[in-house]
Amino acid sequence: MAKYTHKKRQSIAETKQGRTLSRAQQDELKRLGDAFRSLGRRTTAQAYEVGDYLSRAKSILPEKELGAWIKEVCKFTPKTGRNYIAVHTNLMDYKERLEAAAVAPTILFVLAYAEQQYVEPVVAAIEAGEQLTVAQVKAMVGVAAKKRVASSDEALNVGGIAGLRKAAELKTSQDMAQFHGLMAAVLKRVEVAMEPLAKGRAVKKGQLQDAIIYDCRHAHDLLNSIAAPMKAEMVQSMNWRPARLPEGSAWRKVQVLLHRMGGADDWPDRTGFVDWLRDEVVPLMRFVVHGEPLVSADEDLATAEGDAVESDDRAQKEREVTLARISSVLNGATTTSSRPRDPRESRRAESAAAA
C-alpha cells in the first residue's frame, strides 16, 4: 500500500485543484491562505475575518474540496470552518456590538446558529456586563435543551417523581435563561432611552414602548411559569391560572411591573413617566439582572426619619451651645458688676464728691 508524505499529499491536492480551477481561482485561494496565516490571536474581529476568508474559499471550491482545503490550510476541522462562515454570514448585523464586547469565538459559534429572536437578549445581556458561559448561552437560545432531549433519556423519558423533577429542572433552567436574557435586554434599552436626560433632553416614551413592550409580556409569562403557583378558579370547569406572588415581596413587585410594562395604556403619562423609570423600573430591573438589593418604602421612611432626628439633634445641640455662651457672657458681666469696690476707689469717689 502506497504511503504519502505531507508534501506528496499537498502536491496531489494541488494537481486535483489544477484540473478544475482556473489560475485566477488558484491564486485567490493562495492569497486567502496567506491572509489566514497572517492572523494572530483569535479575537472577535478576527473571527469575522476568518469567516470572510472561508466564505470566499467556499465560493470557489465544492463542499468536499473546501473541507480538505480548510484542514490543510487552517489546521482545524471542516466543522469549525463552517462555524466561522456562519458567524460571518449570520451575525453581520451584530458585528460592531459583538466586537465592542469582545465576545469569544466559542460563543459566536452558538449565536451564529440561533434563531434571531434569541440573539438580541444574549447580546444585550453581554453588553449589560453579564459574564456568560457557552453553556449559559446555549440554554438561552434553546440549544442545550434540544440537544439533551434528543440525545438522552434522563430528562423526559424517566417516570415517577424523580423523572418529573428532571423534566422540571430542564424546563426551569431554559425558562430562567430566556427570562434573564429578556430582562437584560429591557434594562439596557431603558438605560439607553434615559441617556438624553443628562443633556436636558426628553425621553422618547413611544420609542421605548415599541422596543420593549413585547419582551416585557414574554418575561411576565416566563416569570409566572418559573415562580408563580397555579390558582384554582371558583368554577371547576375553568382552567387554573398563575397566582400572584406573595404581597410585599420583591418578586411580586417585578411581576406587577412586567404586567404593567406589557400594556402601553398602563404606562404613566409624560408628567410621571421619567420618575417612574428612575424610581421604579430601573431599580427593579437591576434587582433582577444584577441582584442589586431594593430599598423598601419602610426603609426609605426610616432613613428620612433618622435624617430628620439627626438634624433636630444637631440643631438642639447648636442651640444649647449658643445659650451656654450667652449665659457665660451674662454671668461674667453680672459678676463684674457685683464685685466689691476697692476702698481706695471709694475714698477717691468721696473726695471727688466733696470737691
Short mmCIF file of C-alpha atoms in Angstrom, two decimals:
data_model
loop_
_atom_site.label_atom_id
_atom_site.label_comp_id
_atom_site.label_asym_id
_atom_site.label_seq_id
_atom_site.Cartn_x
_atom_site.Cartn_y
_atom_site.Cartn_z
CA MET A 1 0.00 0.00 0.00
CA ALA A 2 1.44 3.34 -1.04
CA LYS A 3 2.37 5.82 1.69
CA TYR A 4 2.41 9.52 1.06
CA THR A 5 4.36 12.21 2.80
CA HIS A 6 2.83 15.57 3.75
CA LYS A 7 4.41 17.25 0.71
CA LYS A 8 3.16 14.46 -1.56
CA ARG A 9 -0.42 14.89 -0.31
CA GLN A 10 -0.21 18.64 -0.88
CA SER A 11 1.14 18.07 -4.38
CA ILE A 12 -1.71 15.68 -5.21
CA ALA A 13 -4.28 18.15 -3.84
CA GLU A 14 -2.82 20.95 -5.94
CA THR A 15 -2.85 18.72 -9.03
CA LYS A 16 -6.51 17.86 -8.48
CA GLN A 17 -7.41 21.51 -7.98
CA GLY A 18 -5.40 22.48 -11.04
CA ARG A 19 -7.57 20.34 -13.26
CA THR A 20 -10.80 22.05 -12.18
CA LEU A 21 -9.75 25.53 -11.11
CA SER A 22 -8.55 28.42 -13.18
CA ARG A 23 -5.26 30.10 -12.48
CA ALA A 24 -7.12 33.10 -11.02
CA GLN A 25 -9.04 30.85 -8.63
CA GLN A 26 -5.85 29.10 -7.53
CA ASP A 27 -4.19 32.48 -6.96
CA GLU A 28 -7.19 33.64 -4.94
CA LEU A 29 -7.06 30.52 -2.76
CA LYS A 30 -3.35 31.05 -2.17
CA ARG A 31 -3.95 34.65 -1.24
CA LEU A 32 -6.72 33.65 1.17
CA GLY A 33 -4.47 31.03 2.76
CA ASP A 34 -1.65 33.56 3.22
CA ALA A 35 -4.07 36.08 4.71
CA PHE A 36 -5.36 33.49 7.15
CA ARG A 37 -1.86 32.52 8.27
CA SER A 38 -1.03 36.17 8.93
CA LEU A 39 -3.76 36.42 11.56
CA GLY A 40 -2.65 36.19 15.14
CA ARG A 41 -4.76 35.53 18.22
CA ARG A 42 -8.43 34.79 17.52
CA THR A 43 -10.20 37.98 18.59
CA THR A 44 -13.83 38.74 17.80
CA ALA A 45 -12.83 40.89 14.82
CA GLN A 46 -10.53 38.18 13.50
CA ALA A 47 -13.30 35.61 13.81
CA TYR A 48 -15.27 37.69 11.33
CA GLU A 49 -12.18 37.95 9.10
CA VAL A 50 -11.69 34.18 9.12
CA GLY A 51 -15.35 33.73 8.24
CA ASP A 52 -14.89 36.16 5.37
CA TYR A 53 -11.86 34.28 4.02
CA LEU A 54 -13.59 30.91 4.27
CA SER A 55 -16.75 32.28 2.64
CA ARG A 56 -14.67 33.34 -0.35
CA ALA A 57 -12.99 29.95 -0.49
CA LYS A 58 -16.43 28.34 -0.34
CA SER A 59 -17.48 30.27 -3.43
CA ILE A 60 -14.57 28.66 -5.32
CA LEU A 61 -14.40 25.10 -4.00
CA PRO A 62 -17.03 22.34 -3.85
CA GLU A 63 -18.03 21.22 -0.34
CA LYS A 64 -15.69 18.22 -0.11
CA GLU A 65 -12.72 20.08 -1.50
CA LEU A 66 -13.47 23.00 0.82
CA GLY A 67 -13.22 20.70 3.83
CA ALA A 68 -9.87 19.37 2.65
CA TRP A 69 -8.61 22.91 2.00
CA ILE A 70 -9.67 24.03 5.48
CA LYS A 71 -7.87 21.11 7.11
CA GLU A 72 -4.74 21.71 5.04
CA VAL A 73 -4.53 25.50 5.29
CA CYS A 74 -6.32 26.41 8.50
CA LYS A 75 -5.37 23.37 10.58
CA PHE A 76 -8.82 22.91 12.08
CA THR A 77 -11.81 20.75 11.25
CA PRO A 78 -14.31 21.49 8.46
CA LYS A 79 -16.98 21.86 11.18
CA THR A 80 -15.02 24.68 12.80
CA GLY A 81 -14.65 26.25 9.38
CA ARG A 82 -18.41 26.13 8.86
CA ASN A 83 -18.83 27.80 12.26
CA TYR A 84 -16.65 30.73 11.19
CA ILE A 85 -18.58 31.02 7.93
CA ALA A 86 -21.84 31.08 9.90
CA VAL A 87 -20.52 33.88 12.12
CA HIS A 88 -19.66 35.97 9.07
CA THR A 89 -22.94 35.17 7.33
CA ASN A 90 -25.49 35.25 10.16
CA LEU A 91 -24.11 37.77 12.68
CA MET A 92 -23.14 40.72 10.48
CA ASP A 93 -25.94 42.86 11.97
CA TYR A 94 -24.31 42.45 15.41
CA LYS A 95 -20.68 42.79 14.28
CA GLU A 96 -19.92 46.16 15.87
CA ARG A 97 -21.64 45.32 19.15
CA LEU A 98 -20.02 41.91 19.47
CA GLU A 99 -16.59 43.30 18.66
CA ALA A 100 -17.04 46.08 21.23
CA ALA A 101 -17.96 43.47 23.85
CA ALA A 102 -15.01 41.23 22.82
CA VAL A 103 -17.18 38.12 22.63
CA ALA A 104 -15.24 34.86 22.37
CA PRO A 105 -15.50 32.85 19.13
CA THR A 106 -16.95 29.87 21.03
CA ILE A 107 -19.96 31.99 21.99
CA LEU A 108 -20.15 33.45 18.49
CA PHE A 109 -20.47 29.90 17.13
CA VAL A 110 -23.56 29.30 19.29
CA LEU A 111 -25.17 32.61 18.35
CA ALA A 112 -24.46 32.06 14.66
CA TYR A 113 -26.96 29.19 14.53
CA ALA A 114 -29.55 30.64 16.94
CA GLU A 115 -32.93 31.98 15.93
CA GLN A 116 -32.96 35.76 15.56
CA GLN A 117 -35.37 36.29 18.45
CA TYR A 118 -32.88 34.75 20.89
CA VAL A 119 -29.74 36.54 19.70
CA GLU A 120 -30.70 40.05 20.84
CA PRO A 121 -31.33 39.12 24.51
CA VAL A 122 -27.95 37.37 24.70
CA VAL A 123 -26.12 40.31 23.13
CA ALA A 124 -27.91 42.74 25.45
CA ALA A 125 -27.03 40.62 28.49
CA ILE A 126 -23.36 40.63 27.47
CA GLU A 127 -23.45 44.39 26.94
CA ALA A 128 -25.02 44.77 30.39
CA GLY A 129 -21.91 43.17 31.90
CA GLU A 130 -23.00 39.57 32.25
CA GLN A 131 -20.14 37.06 32.01
CA LEU A 132 -21.99 34.30 30.19
CA THR A 133 -20.52 30.86 29.62
CA VAL A 134 -21.05 28.81 26.48
CA ALA A 135 -23.43 26.55 28.40
CA GLN A 136 -25.49 29.53 29.57
CA VAL A 137 -25.70 30.95 26.05
CA LYS A 138 -26.79 27.57 24.73
CA ALA A 139 -29.54 27.45 27.34
CA MET A 140 -30.66 30.99 26.49
CA VAL A 141 -31.03 30.16 22.79
CA GLY A 142 -32.50 26.73 23.42
CA VAL A 143 -29.62 24.68 22.03
CA ALA A 144 -28.70 22.84 25.22
CA ALA A 145 -32.27 21.75 25.95
CA LYS A 146 -32.93 20.47 22.42
CA LYS A 147 -29.68 18.53 22.35
CA ARG A 148 -30.31 16.91 25.71
CA VAL A 149 -33.86 15.88 24.90
CA ALA A 150 -32.80 14.45 21.54
CA SER A 151 -29.79 12.51 22.82
CA SER A 152 -30.66 11.47 26.38
CA ASP A 153 -33.47 9.71 28.24
CA GLU A 154 -32.59 11.44 31.50
CA ALA A 155 -34.92 14.40 31.03
CA LEU A 156 -38.25 13.39 29.55
CA ASN A 157 -38.36 9.63 29.47
CA VAL A 158 -37.95 8.79 33.17
CA GLY A 159 -41.06 8.05 35.24
CA GLY A 160 -42.01 8.77 38.81
CA ILE A 161 -41.24 11.82 40.91
CA ALA A 162 -37.55 11.59 40.00
CA GLY A 163 -38.33 11.78 36.29
CA LEU A 164 -40.76 14.63 36.83
CA ARG A 165 -38.10 16.50 38.78
CA LYS A 166 -35.61 16.07 35.91
CA ALA A 167 -38.16 17.37 33.40
CA ALA A 168 -38.95 20.32 35.67
CA GLU A 169 -35.27 21.17 36.13
CA LEU A 170 -34.72 21.07 32.38
CA LYS A 171 -37.68 23.36 31.70
CA THR A 172 -36.88 25.75 34.54
CA SER A 173 -33.24 26.17 33.54
CA GLN A 174 -34.23 27.06 29.98
CA ASP A 175 -37.03 29.40 31.12
CA MET A 176 -34.71 31.15 33.57
CA ALA A 177 -32.05 31.69 30.92
CA GLN A 178 -34.56 33.18 28.48
CA PHE A 179 -36.11 35.31 31.24
CA HIS A 180 -32.72 36.67 32.26
CA GLY A 181 -31.82 37.45 28.67
CA LEU A 182 -35.08 39.32 28.09
CA MET A 183 -34.71 41.32 31.30
CA ALA A 184 -31.12 42.24 30.49
CA ALA A 185 -32.23 43.46 27.07
CA VAL A 186 -35.07 45.51 28.56
CA LEU A 187 -32.79 47.08 31.18
CA LYS A 188 -30.24 48.00 28.51
CA ARG A 189 -32.89 49.69 26.36
CA VAL A 190 -34.33 51.60 29.32
CA GLU A 191 -30.90 52.88 30.33
CA VAL A 192 -30.13 53.92 26.75
CA ALA A 193 -33.51 55.66 26.48
CA MET A 194 -32.74 57.66 29.64
CA GLU A 195 -29.35 58.89 28.43
CA PRO A 196 -30.78 62.14 26.92
CA LEU A 197 -31.74 63.24 30.45
CA ALA A 198 -28.09 64.04 31.14
CA LYS A 199 -28.22 66.59 28.30
CA GLY A 200 -31.53 68.07 29.38
CA ARG A 201 -33.48 66.33 26.64
CA ALA A 202 -36.72 64.37 26.82
CA VAL A 203 -37.02 60.58 26.98
CA LYS A 204 -38.95 59.25 23.99
CA LYS A 205 -41.77 57.25 25.55
CA GLY A 206 -43.28 55.84 22.35
CA GLN A 207 -39.93 54.68 21.01
CA LEU A 208 -39.13 52.89 24.27
CA GLN A 209 -42.54 51.22 24.33
CA ASP A 210 -42.10 49.87 20.81
CA ALA A 211 -38.71 48.46 21.77
CA ILE A 212 -39.60 46.61 24.99
CA ILE A 213 -43.34 46.07 25.37
CA TYR A 214 -43.42 42.57 23.86
CA ASP A 215 -40.27 41.50 25.69
CA CYS A 216 -41.97 42.56 28.93
CA ARG A 217 -45.02 40.46 28.11
CA HIS A 218 -42.89 37.42 27.38
CA ALA A 219 -40.80 38.00 30.52
CA HIS A 220 -44.00 38.24 32.59
CA ASP A 221 -45.22 34.91 31.23
CA LEU A 222 -41.84 33.29 31.89
CA LEU A 223 -41.76 34.58 35.47
CA ASN A 224 -45.22 33.15 36.09
CA SER A 225 -44.11 29.86 34.60
CA ILE A 226 -40.99 29.77 36.77
CA ALA A 227 -42.15 31.08 40.14
CA ALA A 228 -45.92 31.59 40.38
CA PRO A 229 -48.10 28.77 41.77
CA MET A 230 -51.25 27.78 39.91
CA LYS A 231 -54.51 29.12 41.30
CA ALA A 232 -57.77 27.21 41.09
CA GLU A 233 -60.82 29.17 39.93
CA MET A 234 -64.14 29.27 41.77
CA VAL A 235 -65.79 27.46 38.87
CA GLN A 236 -64.38 23.96 38.49
CA SER A 237 -64.67 23.90 34.70
CA MET A 238 -62.40 26.91 34.29
CA ASN A 239 -58.67 26.45 33.72
CA TRP A 240 -56.28 27.21 36.53
CA ARG A 241 -54.09 30.28 36.13
CA PRO A 242 -50.86 31.61 37.67
CA ALA A 243 -51.42 33.24 41.05
CA ARG A 244 -49.90 36.42 42.35
CA LEU A 245 -46.61 36.07 44.19
CA PRO A 246 -46.66 36.92 47.93
CA GLU A 247 -47.71 40.51 48.59
CA GLY A 248 -44.87 42.78 49.64
CA SER A 249 -42.13 40.57 48.20
CA ALA A 250 -39.61 41.93 45.71
CA TRP A 251 -40.55 39.38 43.04
CA ARG A 252 -44.20 40.33 43.46
CA LYS A 253 -43.17 43.88 42.55
CA VAL A 254 -41.36 42.54 39.48
CA GLN A 255 -44.44 40.54 38.49
CA VAL A 256 -46.67 43.63 38.78
CA LEU A 257 -44.19 45.84 36.95
CA LEU A 258 -43.81 43.47 33.99
CA HIS A 259 -47.58 43.16 33.69
CA ARG A 260 -47.85 46.95 33.62
CA MET A 261 -44.99 47.39 31.15
CA GLY A 262 -46.58 44.84 28.83
CA GLY A 263 -49.55 47.15 28.19
CA ALA A 264 -49.00 50.54 26.57
CA ASP A 265 -52.12 52.03 28.18
CA ASP A 266 -50.81 51.26 31.68
CA TRP A 267 -47.66 53.37 31.37
CA PRO A 268 -47.63 56.74 33.23
CA ASP A 269 -48.26 59.93 31.32
CA ARG A 270 -45.47 62.34 30.46
CA THR A 271 -45.57 64.12 33.80
CA GLY A 272 -44.74 60.99 35.79
CA PHE A 273 -43.01 58.91 33.13
CA VAL A 274 -39.38 59.78 33.89
CA ASP A 275 -39.82 59.48 37.66
CA TRP A 276 -41.41 56.06 37.14
CA LEU A 277 -38.46 54.88 35.07
CA ARG A 278 -35.92 56.24 37.52
CA ASP A 279 -37.56 55.30 40.82
CA GLU A 280 -39.31 52.02 39.98
CA VAL A 281 -38.34 50.47 36.64
CA VAL A 282 -34.55 50.76 36.80
CA PRO A 283 -34.19 49.61 40.46
CA LEU A 284 -36.41 46.56 39.88
CA MET A 285 -34.67 45.69 36.62
CA ARG A 286 -31.26 45.94 38.27
CA PHE A 287 -32.56 43.77 41.09
CA VAL A 288 -33.47 41.09 38.54
CA VAL A 289 -30.44 41.35 36.25
CA HIS A 290 -27.64 42.20 38.68
CA GLY A 291 -29.08 41.12 42.02
CA GLU A 292 -28.90 44.61 43.49
CA PRO A 293 -30.98 44.91 46.70
CA LEU A 294 -34.11 47.01 46.73
CA VAL A 295 -34.71 49.80 49.25
CA SER A 296 -38.25 49.37 50.56
CA ALA A 297 -40.62 52.21 51.31
CA ASP A 298 -40.28 51.47 55.03
CA GLU A 299 -36.52 51.74 54.80
CA ASP A 300 -36.86 55.00 52.88
CA LEU A 301 -39.20 56.34 55.58
CA ALA A 302 -36.91 55.14 58.36
CA THR A 303 -33.93 56.74 56.67
CA ALA A 304 -35.81 60.01 56.22
CA GLU A 305 -36.98 59.94 59.84
CA GLY A 306 -33.46 59.15 61.00
CA ASP A 307 -32.09 62.05 59.00
CA ALA A 308 -34.74 64.34 60.47
CA VAL A 309 -33.96 63.22 64.03
CA GLU A 310 -30.25 63.63 63.43
CA SER A 311 -30.87 67.12 62.05
CA ASP A 312 -33.04 68.02 65.06
CA ASP A 313 -30.34 66.72 67.41
CA ARG A 314 -27.72 68.85 65.73
CA ALA A 315 -29.96 71.92 65.89
CA GLN A 316 -30.70 71.28 69.56
CA LYS A 317 -27.01 70.92 70.39
CA GLU A 318 -26.23 74.11 68.49
CA ARG A 319 -28.94 75.94 70.46
CA GLU A 320 -27.60 74.58 73.73
CA VAL A 321 -24.06 75.67 72.87
CA THR A 322 -25.28 79.17 71.91
CA LEU A 323 -27.31 79.51 75.09
CA ALA A 324 -24.34 78.37 77.14
CA ARG A 325 -22.15 81.02 75.56
CA ILE A 326 -24.76 83.73 76.12
CA SER A 327 -25.20 82.61 79.73
CA SER A 328 -21.44 82.64 80.21
CA VAL A 329 -21.19 86.18 78.90
CA LEU A 330 -24.09 87.39 81.02
CA ASN A 331 -22.80 85.68 84.14
CA GLY A 332 -19.41 87.26 83.57
CA ALA A 333 -20.97 90.72 83.31
CA THR A 334 -23.03 90.19 86.49
CA THR A 335 -20.01 89.02 88.39
CA THR A 336 -18.09 92.10 87.36
CA SER A 337 -20.86 94.48 88.42
CA SER A 338 -21.39 92.80 91.82
CA ARG A 339 -17.68 92.63 92.75
CA PRO A 340 -16.84 94.71 95.94
CA ARG A 341 -15.11 98.03 95.31
CA ASP A 342 -11.55 98.67 96.31
CA PRO A 343 -11.55 101.00 99.42
CA ARG A 344 -9.12 103.34 97.70
CA GLU A 345 -11.60 103.75 94.86
CA SER A 346 -14.30 104.62 97.41
CA ARG A 347 -12.11 107.30 99.02
CA ARG A 348 -11.31 108.80 95.64
CA ALA A 349 -15.01 108.94 94.80
CA GLU A 350 -15.82 110.65 98.16
CA SER A 351 -13.06 113.23 97.63
CA ALA A 352 -14.33 113.95 94.18
CA ALA A 353 -17.86 114.36 95.52
CA ALA A 354 -16.67 116.78 98.24
CA ALA A 355 -14.77 118.94 95.82
#
